[in-house]
PDB file of C-alpha atoms in Angstrom:
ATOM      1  CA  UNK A   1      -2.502  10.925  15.266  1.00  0.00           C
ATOM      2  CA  UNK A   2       0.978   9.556  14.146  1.00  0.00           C
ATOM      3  CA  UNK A   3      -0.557   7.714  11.530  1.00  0.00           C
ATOM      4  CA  UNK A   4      -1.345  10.594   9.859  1.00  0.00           C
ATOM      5  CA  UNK A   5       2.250  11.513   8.615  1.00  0.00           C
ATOM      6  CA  UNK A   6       2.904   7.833   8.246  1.00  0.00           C
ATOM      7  CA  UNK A   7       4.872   7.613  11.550  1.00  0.00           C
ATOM      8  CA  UNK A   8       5.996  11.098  11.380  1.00  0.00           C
ATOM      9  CA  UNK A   9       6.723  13.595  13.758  1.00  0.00           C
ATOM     10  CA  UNK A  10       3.804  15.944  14.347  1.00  0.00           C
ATOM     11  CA  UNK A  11       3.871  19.741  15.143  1.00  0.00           C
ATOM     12  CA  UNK A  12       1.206  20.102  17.168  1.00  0.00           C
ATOM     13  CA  UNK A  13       0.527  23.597  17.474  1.00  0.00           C
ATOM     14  CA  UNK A  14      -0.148  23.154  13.386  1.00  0.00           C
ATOM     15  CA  UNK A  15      -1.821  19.803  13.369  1.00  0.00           C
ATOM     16  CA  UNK A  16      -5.682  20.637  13.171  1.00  0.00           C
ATOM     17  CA  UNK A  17      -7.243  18.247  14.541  1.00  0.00           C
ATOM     18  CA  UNK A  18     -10.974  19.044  13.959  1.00  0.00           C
ATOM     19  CA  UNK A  19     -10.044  18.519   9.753  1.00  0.00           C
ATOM     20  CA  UNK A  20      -8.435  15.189  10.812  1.00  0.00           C
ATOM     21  CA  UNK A  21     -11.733  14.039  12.378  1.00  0.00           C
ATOM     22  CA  UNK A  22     -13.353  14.923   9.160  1.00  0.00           C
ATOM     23  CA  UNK A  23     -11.258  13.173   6.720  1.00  0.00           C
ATOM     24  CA  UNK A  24     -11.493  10.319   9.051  1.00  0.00           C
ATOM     25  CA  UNK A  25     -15.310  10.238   9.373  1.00  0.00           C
ATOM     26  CA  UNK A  26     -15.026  10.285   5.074  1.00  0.00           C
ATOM     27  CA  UNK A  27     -12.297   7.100   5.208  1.00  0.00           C
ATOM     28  CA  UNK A  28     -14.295   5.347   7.536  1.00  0.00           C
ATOM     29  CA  UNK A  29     -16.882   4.338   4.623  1.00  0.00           C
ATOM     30  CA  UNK A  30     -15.322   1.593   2.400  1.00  0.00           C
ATOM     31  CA  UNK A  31     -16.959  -1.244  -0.105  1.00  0.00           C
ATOM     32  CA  UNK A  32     -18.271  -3.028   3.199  1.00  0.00           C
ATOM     33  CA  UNK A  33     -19.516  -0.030   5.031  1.00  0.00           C
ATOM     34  CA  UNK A  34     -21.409   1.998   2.488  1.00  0.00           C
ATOM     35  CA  UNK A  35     -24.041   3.387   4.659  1.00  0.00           C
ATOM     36  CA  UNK A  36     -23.936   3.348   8.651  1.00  0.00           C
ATOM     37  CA  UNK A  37     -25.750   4.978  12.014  1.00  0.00           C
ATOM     38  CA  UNK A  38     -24.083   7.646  14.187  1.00  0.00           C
ATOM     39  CA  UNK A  39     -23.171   5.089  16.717  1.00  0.00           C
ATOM     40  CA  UNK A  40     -21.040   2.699  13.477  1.00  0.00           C
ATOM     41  CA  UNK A  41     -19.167   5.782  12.473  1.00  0.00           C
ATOM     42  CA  UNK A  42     -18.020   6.946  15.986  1.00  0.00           C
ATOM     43  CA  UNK A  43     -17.169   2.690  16.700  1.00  0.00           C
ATOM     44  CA  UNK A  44     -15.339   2.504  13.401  1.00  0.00           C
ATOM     45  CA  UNK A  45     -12.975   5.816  14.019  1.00  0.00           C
ATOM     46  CA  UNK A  46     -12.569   6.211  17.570  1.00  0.00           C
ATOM     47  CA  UNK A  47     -14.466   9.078  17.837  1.00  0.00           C
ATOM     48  CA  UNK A  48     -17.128  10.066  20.996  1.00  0.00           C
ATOM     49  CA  UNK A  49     -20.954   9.896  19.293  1.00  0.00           C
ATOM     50  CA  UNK A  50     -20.872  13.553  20.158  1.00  0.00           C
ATOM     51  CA  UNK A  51     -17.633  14.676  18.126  1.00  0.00           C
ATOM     52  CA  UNK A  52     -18.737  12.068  15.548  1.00  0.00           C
ATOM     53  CA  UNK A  53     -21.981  13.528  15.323  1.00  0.00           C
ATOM     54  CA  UNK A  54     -20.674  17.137  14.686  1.00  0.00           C
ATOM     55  CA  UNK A  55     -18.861  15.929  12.149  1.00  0.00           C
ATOM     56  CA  UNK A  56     -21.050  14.202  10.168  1.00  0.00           C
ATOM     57  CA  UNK A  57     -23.317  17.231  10.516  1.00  0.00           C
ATOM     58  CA  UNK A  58     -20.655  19.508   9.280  1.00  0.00           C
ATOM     59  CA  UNK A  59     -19.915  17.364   6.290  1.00  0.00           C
ATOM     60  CA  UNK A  60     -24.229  16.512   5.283  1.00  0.00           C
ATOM     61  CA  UNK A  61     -23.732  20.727   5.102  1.00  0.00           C
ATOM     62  CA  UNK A  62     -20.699  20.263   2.640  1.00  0.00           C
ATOM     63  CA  UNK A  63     -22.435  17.878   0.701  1.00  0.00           C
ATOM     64  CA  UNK A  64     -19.960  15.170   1.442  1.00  0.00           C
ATOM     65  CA  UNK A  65     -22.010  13.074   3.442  1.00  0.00           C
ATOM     66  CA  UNK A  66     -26.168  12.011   2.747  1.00  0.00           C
ATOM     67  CA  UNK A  67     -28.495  11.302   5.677  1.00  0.00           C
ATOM     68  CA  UNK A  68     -31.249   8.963   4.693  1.00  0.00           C
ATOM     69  CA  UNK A  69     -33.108   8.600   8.109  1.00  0.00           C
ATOM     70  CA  UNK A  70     -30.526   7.409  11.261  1.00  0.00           C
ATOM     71  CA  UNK A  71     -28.329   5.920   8.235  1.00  0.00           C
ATOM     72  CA  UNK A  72     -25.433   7.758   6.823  1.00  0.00           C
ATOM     73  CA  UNK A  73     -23.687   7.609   2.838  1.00  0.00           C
ATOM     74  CA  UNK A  74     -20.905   9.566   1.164  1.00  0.00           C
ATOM     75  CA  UNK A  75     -22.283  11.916  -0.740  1.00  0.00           C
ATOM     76  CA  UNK A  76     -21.455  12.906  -4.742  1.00  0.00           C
ATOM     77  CA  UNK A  77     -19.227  15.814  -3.866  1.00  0.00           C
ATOM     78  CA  UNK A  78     -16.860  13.532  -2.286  1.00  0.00           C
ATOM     79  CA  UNK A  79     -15.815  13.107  -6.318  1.00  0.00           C
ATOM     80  CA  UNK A  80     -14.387  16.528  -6.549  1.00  0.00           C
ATOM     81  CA  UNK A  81     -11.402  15.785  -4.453  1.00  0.00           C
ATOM     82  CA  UNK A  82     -10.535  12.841  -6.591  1.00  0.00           C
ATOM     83  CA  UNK A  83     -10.981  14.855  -9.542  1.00  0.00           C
ATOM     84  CA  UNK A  84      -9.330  17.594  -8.226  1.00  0.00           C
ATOM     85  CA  UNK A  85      -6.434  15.842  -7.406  1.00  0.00           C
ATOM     86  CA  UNK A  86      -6.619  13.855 -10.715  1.00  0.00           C
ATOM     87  CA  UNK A  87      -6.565  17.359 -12.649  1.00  0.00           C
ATOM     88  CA  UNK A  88      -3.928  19.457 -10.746  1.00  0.00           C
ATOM     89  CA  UNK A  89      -1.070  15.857 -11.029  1.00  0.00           C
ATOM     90  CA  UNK A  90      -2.049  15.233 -15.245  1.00  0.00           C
ATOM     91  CA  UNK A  91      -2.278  11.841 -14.271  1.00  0.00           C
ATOM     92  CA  UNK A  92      -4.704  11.228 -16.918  1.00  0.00           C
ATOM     93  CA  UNK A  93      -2.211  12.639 -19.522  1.00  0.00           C
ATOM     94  CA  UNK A  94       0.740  10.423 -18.929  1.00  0.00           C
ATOM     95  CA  UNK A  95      -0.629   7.040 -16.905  1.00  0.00           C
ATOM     96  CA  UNK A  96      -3.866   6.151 -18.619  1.00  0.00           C
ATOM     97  CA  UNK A  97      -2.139   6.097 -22.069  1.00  0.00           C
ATOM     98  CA  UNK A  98       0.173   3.251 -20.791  1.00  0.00           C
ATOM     99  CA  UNK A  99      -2.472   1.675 -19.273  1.00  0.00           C
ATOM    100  CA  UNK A 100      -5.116   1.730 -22.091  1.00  0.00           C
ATOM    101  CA  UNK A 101      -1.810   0.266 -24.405  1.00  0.00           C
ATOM    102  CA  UNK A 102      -1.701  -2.588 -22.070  1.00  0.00           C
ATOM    103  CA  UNK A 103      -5.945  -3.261 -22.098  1.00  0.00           C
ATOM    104  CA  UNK A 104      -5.860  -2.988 -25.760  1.00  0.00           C
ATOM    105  CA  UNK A 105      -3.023  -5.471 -25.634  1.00  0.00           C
ATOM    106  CA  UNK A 106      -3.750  -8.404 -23.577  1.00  0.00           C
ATOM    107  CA  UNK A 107      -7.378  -7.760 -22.784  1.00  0.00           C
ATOM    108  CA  UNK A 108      -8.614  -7.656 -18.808  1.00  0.00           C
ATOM    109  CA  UNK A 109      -7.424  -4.986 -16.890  1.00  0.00           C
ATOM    110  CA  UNK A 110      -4.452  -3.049 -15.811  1.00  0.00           C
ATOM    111  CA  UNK A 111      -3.409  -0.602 -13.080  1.00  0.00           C
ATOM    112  CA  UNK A 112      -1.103   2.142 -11.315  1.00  0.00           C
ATOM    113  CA  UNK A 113      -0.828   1.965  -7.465  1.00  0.00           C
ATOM    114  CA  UNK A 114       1.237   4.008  -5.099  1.00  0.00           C
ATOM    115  CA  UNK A 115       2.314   2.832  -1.510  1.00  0.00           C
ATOM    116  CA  UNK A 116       0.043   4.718   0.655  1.00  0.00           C
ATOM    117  CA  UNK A 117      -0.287   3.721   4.481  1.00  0.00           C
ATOM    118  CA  UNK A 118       0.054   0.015   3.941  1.00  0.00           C
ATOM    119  CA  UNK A 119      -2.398  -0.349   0.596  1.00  0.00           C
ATOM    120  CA  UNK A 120      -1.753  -0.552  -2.892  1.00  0.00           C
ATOM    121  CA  UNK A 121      -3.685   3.036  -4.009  1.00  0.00           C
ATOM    122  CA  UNK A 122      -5.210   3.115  -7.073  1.00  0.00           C
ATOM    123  CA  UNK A 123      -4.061   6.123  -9.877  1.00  0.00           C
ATOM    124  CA  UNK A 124      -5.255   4.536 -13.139  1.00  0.00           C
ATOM    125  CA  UNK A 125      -7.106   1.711 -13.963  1.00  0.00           C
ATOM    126  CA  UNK A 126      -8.742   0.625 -16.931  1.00  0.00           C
ATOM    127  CA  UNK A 127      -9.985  -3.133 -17.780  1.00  0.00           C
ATOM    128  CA  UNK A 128     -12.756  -4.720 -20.346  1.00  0.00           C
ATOM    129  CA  UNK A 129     -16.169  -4.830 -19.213  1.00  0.00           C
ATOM    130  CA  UNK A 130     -15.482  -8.950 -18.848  1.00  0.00           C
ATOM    131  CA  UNK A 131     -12.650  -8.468 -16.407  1.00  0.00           C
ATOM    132  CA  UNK A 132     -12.089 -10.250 -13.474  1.00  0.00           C
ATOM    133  CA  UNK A 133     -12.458  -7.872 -11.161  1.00  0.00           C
ATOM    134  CA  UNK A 134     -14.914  -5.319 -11.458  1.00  0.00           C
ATOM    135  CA  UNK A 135     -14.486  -3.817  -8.347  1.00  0.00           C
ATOM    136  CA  UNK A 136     -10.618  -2.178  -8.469  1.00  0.00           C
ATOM    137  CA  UNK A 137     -11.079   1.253  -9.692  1.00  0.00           C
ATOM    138  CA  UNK A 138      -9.194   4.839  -9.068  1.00  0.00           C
ATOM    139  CA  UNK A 139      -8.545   5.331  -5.519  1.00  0.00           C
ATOM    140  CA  UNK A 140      -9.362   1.937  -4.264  1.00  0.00           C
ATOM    141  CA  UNK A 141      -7.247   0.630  -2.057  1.00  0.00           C
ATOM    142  CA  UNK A 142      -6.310  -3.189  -2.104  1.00  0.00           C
ATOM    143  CA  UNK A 143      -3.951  -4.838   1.017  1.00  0.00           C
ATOM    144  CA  UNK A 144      -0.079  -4.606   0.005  1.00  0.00           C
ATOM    145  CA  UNK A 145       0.717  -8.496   0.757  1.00  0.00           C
ATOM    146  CA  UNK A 146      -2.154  -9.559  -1.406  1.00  0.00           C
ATOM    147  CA  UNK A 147      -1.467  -7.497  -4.607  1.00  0.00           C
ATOM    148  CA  UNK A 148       1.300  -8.061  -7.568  1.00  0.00           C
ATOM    149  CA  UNK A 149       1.442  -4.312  -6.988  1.00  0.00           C
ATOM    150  CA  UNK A 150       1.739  -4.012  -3.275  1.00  0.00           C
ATOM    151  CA  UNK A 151       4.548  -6.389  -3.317  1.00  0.00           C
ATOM    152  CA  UNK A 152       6.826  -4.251  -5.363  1.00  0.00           C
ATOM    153  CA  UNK A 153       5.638  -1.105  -3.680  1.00  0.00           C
ATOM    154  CA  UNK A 154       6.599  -3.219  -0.469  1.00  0.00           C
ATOM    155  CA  UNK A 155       9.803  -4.801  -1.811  1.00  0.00           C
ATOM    156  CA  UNK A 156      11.431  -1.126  -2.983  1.00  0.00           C
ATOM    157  CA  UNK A 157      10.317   0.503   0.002  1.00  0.00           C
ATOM    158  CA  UNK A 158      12.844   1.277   2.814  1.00  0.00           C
ATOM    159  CA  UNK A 159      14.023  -0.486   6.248  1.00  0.00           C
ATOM    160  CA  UNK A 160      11.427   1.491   8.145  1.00  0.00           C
ATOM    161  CA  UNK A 161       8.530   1.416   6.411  1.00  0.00           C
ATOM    162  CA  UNK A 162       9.004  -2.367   5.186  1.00  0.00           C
ATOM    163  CA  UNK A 163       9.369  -3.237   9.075  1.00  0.00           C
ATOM    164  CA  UNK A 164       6.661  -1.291  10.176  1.00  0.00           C
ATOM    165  CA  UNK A 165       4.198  -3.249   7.788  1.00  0.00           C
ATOM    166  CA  UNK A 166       5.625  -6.603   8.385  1.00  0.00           C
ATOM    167  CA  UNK A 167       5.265  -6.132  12.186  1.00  0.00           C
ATOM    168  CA  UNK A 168       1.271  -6.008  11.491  1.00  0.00           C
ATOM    169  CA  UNK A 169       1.771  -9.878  10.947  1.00  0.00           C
ATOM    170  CA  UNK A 170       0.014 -12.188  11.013  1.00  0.00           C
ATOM    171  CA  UNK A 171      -1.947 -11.042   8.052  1.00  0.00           C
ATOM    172  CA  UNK A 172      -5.767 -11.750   7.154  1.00  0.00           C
ATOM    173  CA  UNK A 173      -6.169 -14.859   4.805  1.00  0.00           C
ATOM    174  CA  UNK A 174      -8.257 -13.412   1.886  1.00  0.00           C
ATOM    175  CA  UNK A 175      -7.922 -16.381   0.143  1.00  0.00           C
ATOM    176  CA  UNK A 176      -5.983 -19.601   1.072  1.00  0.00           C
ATOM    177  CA  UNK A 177      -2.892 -18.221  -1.123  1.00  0.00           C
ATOM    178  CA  UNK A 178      -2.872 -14.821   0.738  1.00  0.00           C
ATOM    179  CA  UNK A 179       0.749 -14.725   2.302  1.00  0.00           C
ATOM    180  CA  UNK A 180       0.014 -14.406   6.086  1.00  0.00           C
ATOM    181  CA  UNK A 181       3.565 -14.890   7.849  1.00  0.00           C
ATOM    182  CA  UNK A 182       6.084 -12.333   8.401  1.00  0.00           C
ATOM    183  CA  UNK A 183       9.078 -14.882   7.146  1.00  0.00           C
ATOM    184  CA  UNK A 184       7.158 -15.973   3.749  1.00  0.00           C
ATOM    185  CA  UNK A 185       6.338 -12.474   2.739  1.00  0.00           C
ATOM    186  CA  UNK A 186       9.666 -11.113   3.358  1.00  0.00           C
ATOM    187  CA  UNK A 187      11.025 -14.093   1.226  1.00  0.00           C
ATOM    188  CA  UNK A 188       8.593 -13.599  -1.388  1.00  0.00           C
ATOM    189  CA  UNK A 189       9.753  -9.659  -1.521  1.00  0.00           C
ATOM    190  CA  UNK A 190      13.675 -10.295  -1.829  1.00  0.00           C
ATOM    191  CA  UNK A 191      12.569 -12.570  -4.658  1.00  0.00           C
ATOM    192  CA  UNK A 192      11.036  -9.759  -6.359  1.00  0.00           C
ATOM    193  CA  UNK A 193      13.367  -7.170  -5.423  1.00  0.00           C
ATOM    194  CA  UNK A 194      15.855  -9.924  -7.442  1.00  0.00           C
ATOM    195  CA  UNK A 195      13.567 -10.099 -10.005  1.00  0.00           C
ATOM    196  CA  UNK A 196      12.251  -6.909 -10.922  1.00  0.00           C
ATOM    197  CA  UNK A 197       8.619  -8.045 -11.082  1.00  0.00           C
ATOM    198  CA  UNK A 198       5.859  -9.130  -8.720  1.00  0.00           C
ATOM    199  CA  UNK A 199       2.953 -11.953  -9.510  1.00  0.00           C
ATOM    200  CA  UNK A 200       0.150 -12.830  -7.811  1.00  0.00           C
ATOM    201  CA  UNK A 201      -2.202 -15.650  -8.218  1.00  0.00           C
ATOM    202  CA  UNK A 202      -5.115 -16.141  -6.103  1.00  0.00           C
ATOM    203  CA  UNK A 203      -4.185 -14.197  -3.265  1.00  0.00           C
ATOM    204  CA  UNK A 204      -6.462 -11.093  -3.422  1.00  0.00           C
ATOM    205  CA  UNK A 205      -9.346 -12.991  -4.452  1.00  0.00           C
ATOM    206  CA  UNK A 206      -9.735 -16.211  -6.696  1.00  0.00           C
ATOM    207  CA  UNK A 207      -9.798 -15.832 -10.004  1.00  0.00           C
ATOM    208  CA  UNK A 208      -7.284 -12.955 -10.528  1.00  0.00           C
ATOM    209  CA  UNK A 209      -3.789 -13.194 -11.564  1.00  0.00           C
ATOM    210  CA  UNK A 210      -1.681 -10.018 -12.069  1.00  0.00           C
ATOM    211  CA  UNK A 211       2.020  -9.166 -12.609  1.00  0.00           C
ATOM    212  CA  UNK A 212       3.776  -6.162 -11.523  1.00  0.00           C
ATOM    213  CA  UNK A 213       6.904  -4.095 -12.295  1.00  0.00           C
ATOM    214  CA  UNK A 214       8.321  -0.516 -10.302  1.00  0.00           C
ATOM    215  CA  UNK A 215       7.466   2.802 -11.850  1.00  0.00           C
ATOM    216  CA  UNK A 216      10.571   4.672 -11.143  1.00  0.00           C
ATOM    217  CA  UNK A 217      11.898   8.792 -11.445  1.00  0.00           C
ATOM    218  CA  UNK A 218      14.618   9.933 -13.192  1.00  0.00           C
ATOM    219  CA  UNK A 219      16.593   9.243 -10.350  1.00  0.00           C
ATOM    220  CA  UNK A 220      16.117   5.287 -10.160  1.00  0.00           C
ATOM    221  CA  UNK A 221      13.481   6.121  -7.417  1.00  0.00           C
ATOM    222  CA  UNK A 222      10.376   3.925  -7.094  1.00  0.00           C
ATOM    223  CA  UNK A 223       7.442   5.969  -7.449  1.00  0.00           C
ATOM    224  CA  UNK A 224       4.430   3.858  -8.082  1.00  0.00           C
ATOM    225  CA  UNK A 225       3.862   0.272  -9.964  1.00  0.00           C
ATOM    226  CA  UNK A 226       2.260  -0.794 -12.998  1.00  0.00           C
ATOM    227  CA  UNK A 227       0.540  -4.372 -13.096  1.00  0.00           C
ATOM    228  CA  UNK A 228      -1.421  -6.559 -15.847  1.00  0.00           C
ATOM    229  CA  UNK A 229      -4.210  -9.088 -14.584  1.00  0.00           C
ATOM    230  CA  UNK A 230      -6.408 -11.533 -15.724  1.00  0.00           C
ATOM    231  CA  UNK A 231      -8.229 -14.964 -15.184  1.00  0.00           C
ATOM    232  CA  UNK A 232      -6.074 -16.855 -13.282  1.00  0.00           C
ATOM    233  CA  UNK A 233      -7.673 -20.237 -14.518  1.00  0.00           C
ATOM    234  CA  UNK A 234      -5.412 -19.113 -18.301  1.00  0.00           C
ATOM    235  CA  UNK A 235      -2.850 -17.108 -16.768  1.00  0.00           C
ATOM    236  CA  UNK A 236       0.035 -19.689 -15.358  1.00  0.00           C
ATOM    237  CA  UNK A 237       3.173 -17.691 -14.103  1.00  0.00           C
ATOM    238  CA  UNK A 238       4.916 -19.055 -16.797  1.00  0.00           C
ATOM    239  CA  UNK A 239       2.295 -17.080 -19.062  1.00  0.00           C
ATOM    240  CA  UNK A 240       2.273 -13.624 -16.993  1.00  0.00           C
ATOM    241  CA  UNK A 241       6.365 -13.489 -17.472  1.00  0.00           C
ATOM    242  CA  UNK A 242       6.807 -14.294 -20.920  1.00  0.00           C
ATOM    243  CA  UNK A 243       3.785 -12.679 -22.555  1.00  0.00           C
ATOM    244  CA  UNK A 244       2.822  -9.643 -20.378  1.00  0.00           C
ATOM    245  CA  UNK A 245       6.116  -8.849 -18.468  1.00  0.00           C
ATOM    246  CA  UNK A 246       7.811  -7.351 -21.579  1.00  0.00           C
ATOM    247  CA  UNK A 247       5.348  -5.088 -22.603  1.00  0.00           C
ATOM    248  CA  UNK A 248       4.961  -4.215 -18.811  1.00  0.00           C
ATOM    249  CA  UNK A 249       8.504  -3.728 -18.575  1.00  0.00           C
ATOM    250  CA  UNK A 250       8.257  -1.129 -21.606  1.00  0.00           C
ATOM    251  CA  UNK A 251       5.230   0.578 -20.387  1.00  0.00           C
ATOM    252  CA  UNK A 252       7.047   1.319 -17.296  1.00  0.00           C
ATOM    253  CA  UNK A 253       9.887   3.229 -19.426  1.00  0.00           C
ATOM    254  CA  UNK A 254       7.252   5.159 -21.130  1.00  0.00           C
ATOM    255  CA  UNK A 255       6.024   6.471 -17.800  1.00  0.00           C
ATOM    256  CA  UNK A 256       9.547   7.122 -16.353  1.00  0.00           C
ATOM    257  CA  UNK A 257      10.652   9.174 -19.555  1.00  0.00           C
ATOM    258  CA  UNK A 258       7.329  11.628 -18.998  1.00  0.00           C
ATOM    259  CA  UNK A 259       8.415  11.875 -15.516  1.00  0.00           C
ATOM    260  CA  UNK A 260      10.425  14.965 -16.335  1.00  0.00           C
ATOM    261  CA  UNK A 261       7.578  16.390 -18.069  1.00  0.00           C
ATOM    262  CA  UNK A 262       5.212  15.965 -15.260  1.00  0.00           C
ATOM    263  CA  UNK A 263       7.291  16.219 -12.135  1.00  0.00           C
ATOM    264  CA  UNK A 264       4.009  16.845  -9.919  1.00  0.00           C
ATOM    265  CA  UNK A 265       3.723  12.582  -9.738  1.00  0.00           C
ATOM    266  CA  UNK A 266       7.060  12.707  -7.588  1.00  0.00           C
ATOM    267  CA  UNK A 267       5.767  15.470  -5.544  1.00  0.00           C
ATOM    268  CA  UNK A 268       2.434  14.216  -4.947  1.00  0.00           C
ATOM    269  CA  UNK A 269       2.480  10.136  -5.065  1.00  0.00           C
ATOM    270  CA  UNK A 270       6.165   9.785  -3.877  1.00  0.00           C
ATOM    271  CA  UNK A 271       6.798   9.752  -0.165  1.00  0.00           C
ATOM    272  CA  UNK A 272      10.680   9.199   1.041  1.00  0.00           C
ATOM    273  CA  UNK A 273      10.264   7.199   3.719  1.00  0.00           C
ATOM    274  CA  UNK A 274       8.954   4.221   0.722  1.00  0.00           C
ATOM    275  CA  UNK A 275      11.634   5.437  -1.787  1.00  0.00           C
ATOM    276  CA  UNK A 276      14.130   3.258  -2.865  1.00  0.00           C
ATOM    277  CA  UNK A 277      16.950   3.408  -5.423  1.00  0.00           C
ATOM    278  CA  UNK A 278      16.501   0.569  -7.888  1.00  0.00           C
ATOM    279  CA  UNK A 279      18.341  -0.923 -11.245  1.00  0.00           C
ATOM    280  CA  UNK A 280      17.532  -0.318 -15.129  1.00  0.00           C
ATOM    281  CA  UNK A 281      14.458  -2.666 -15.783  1.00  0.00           C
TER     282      UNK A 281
END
């Protein structure tokens, strides 16, 4: 259950680990597994068909899960600990502002993601109903290597964490741009820890192209990202840098000068072992 605390050490005598099953029965369902049998749920999180089956039960009760016949769904309370969580960290007051500026800027879509167990992790997004990529959305989770986000998240985070991801190598090709080697990905993340910025053309899926800068704290500490995409068959590199990146760059400050405001963001989205002190941008 390491995995849990992100490689942590675990107390066990406080772990509980009949509310870890849960949670993992509720991540097991993802944009490809939407609905699946007792027997697909216990495969997909380790779990015996008999401890699996208790706590799907346990969760129909809650109204997390729905049980149409032998097949099982998330169900619509799942929602409330989104909302909950969106609520109780303002998130809405100081990120979607920033991201809305950028929308009503360049058209297509922008987004916030935090580092969280390997994936870029959707905060905010917002995009025009003729976006690339309908599918990204808050709490969505997107692979780091693939994603202008997930590269800076990567690139600022520490020795530990950085080495631990790399060491999943080789990664899966999601499109025949997707960085799959340990060396080329590490290269590609000193570039943008030079640079300040990440871009990424084709990698997650074809047809997007997105640039990314750190969100950081007071204390030069990256706490999230901020990216811009769009059409990658318009948007050259040469176009993401010297069109978007500025007004990326200053939508970054914006968020960084609320941080005092709303210090919850560091306490709930920033984790120190993917902290890292970085420059003025």
């Amino acid at each position: 259950m390491s995995s849990v605390l992100d490689g942590g050490v675990i107390d066990e005598k406080e772990f509980n680990s009949a509310i870890a099953r849960g949670f993992a029965v509720l991540e097991c369902f993802d944009q490809t597994h939407t609905e699946m049998t007792l027997s697909q749920v216990a495969a997909r999180t380790g779990l015996s068909p008999a401890t699996a089956r208790r706590c799907l039960y346990t969760l129909r009760v809650l109204g997390y899960v729905r049980q149409d016949g032998r097949k099982f769904t998330l169900g619509a309370r799942v929602l409330t600990l989104s909302s909950s969580y969106m609520r109780s960290s303002q998130i809405d007051e100081f990120l979607l502002p920033e991201v809305r500026n950028l929308v009503e800027a360049f058209g297509d879509a922008a987004s916030v993601a935090i580092l969280d167990e390997g994936k870029a992790l959707y905060l905010a997004h917002t995009t025009r109903q003729s976006a690339v990529r309908p599918t990204a959305a808050v709490g969505v989770r997107y692979p780091a290597h693939a994603t202008s986000l997930g590269k800076v998240l990567l690139a600022n985070a520490d020795s530990v964490t950085l080495n631990r991801y790399v060491g999943q190598a080789p990664f899966t090709a999601l499109t025949d741009r997707t960085l799959t080697g340990k060396k080329e990905l590490l290269a590609c993340l000193q570039e943008v820890k030079r640079l300040g910025y990440a871009i990424a053309v084709d990698e997650l899926d074809y047809g997007i192209a997105s640039i990314a800068c750190p969100i950081c704290d007071a204390e030069g500490r990256v706490v999230a990202a901020i990216n811009s995409s769009g059409f990658s068959g318009r948007l050259t590199r040469d176009v993401l840098v010297e069109e978007r990146l500025p007004r990326l760059i200053q939508a970054s400050r914006n968020i960084t000068a609320k941080l005092s405001q709303y210090p919850v963001l560091v306490r709930t989205a920033l984790t120190p072992q993917s902290a890292q002190r970085v420059g003025p941008i």
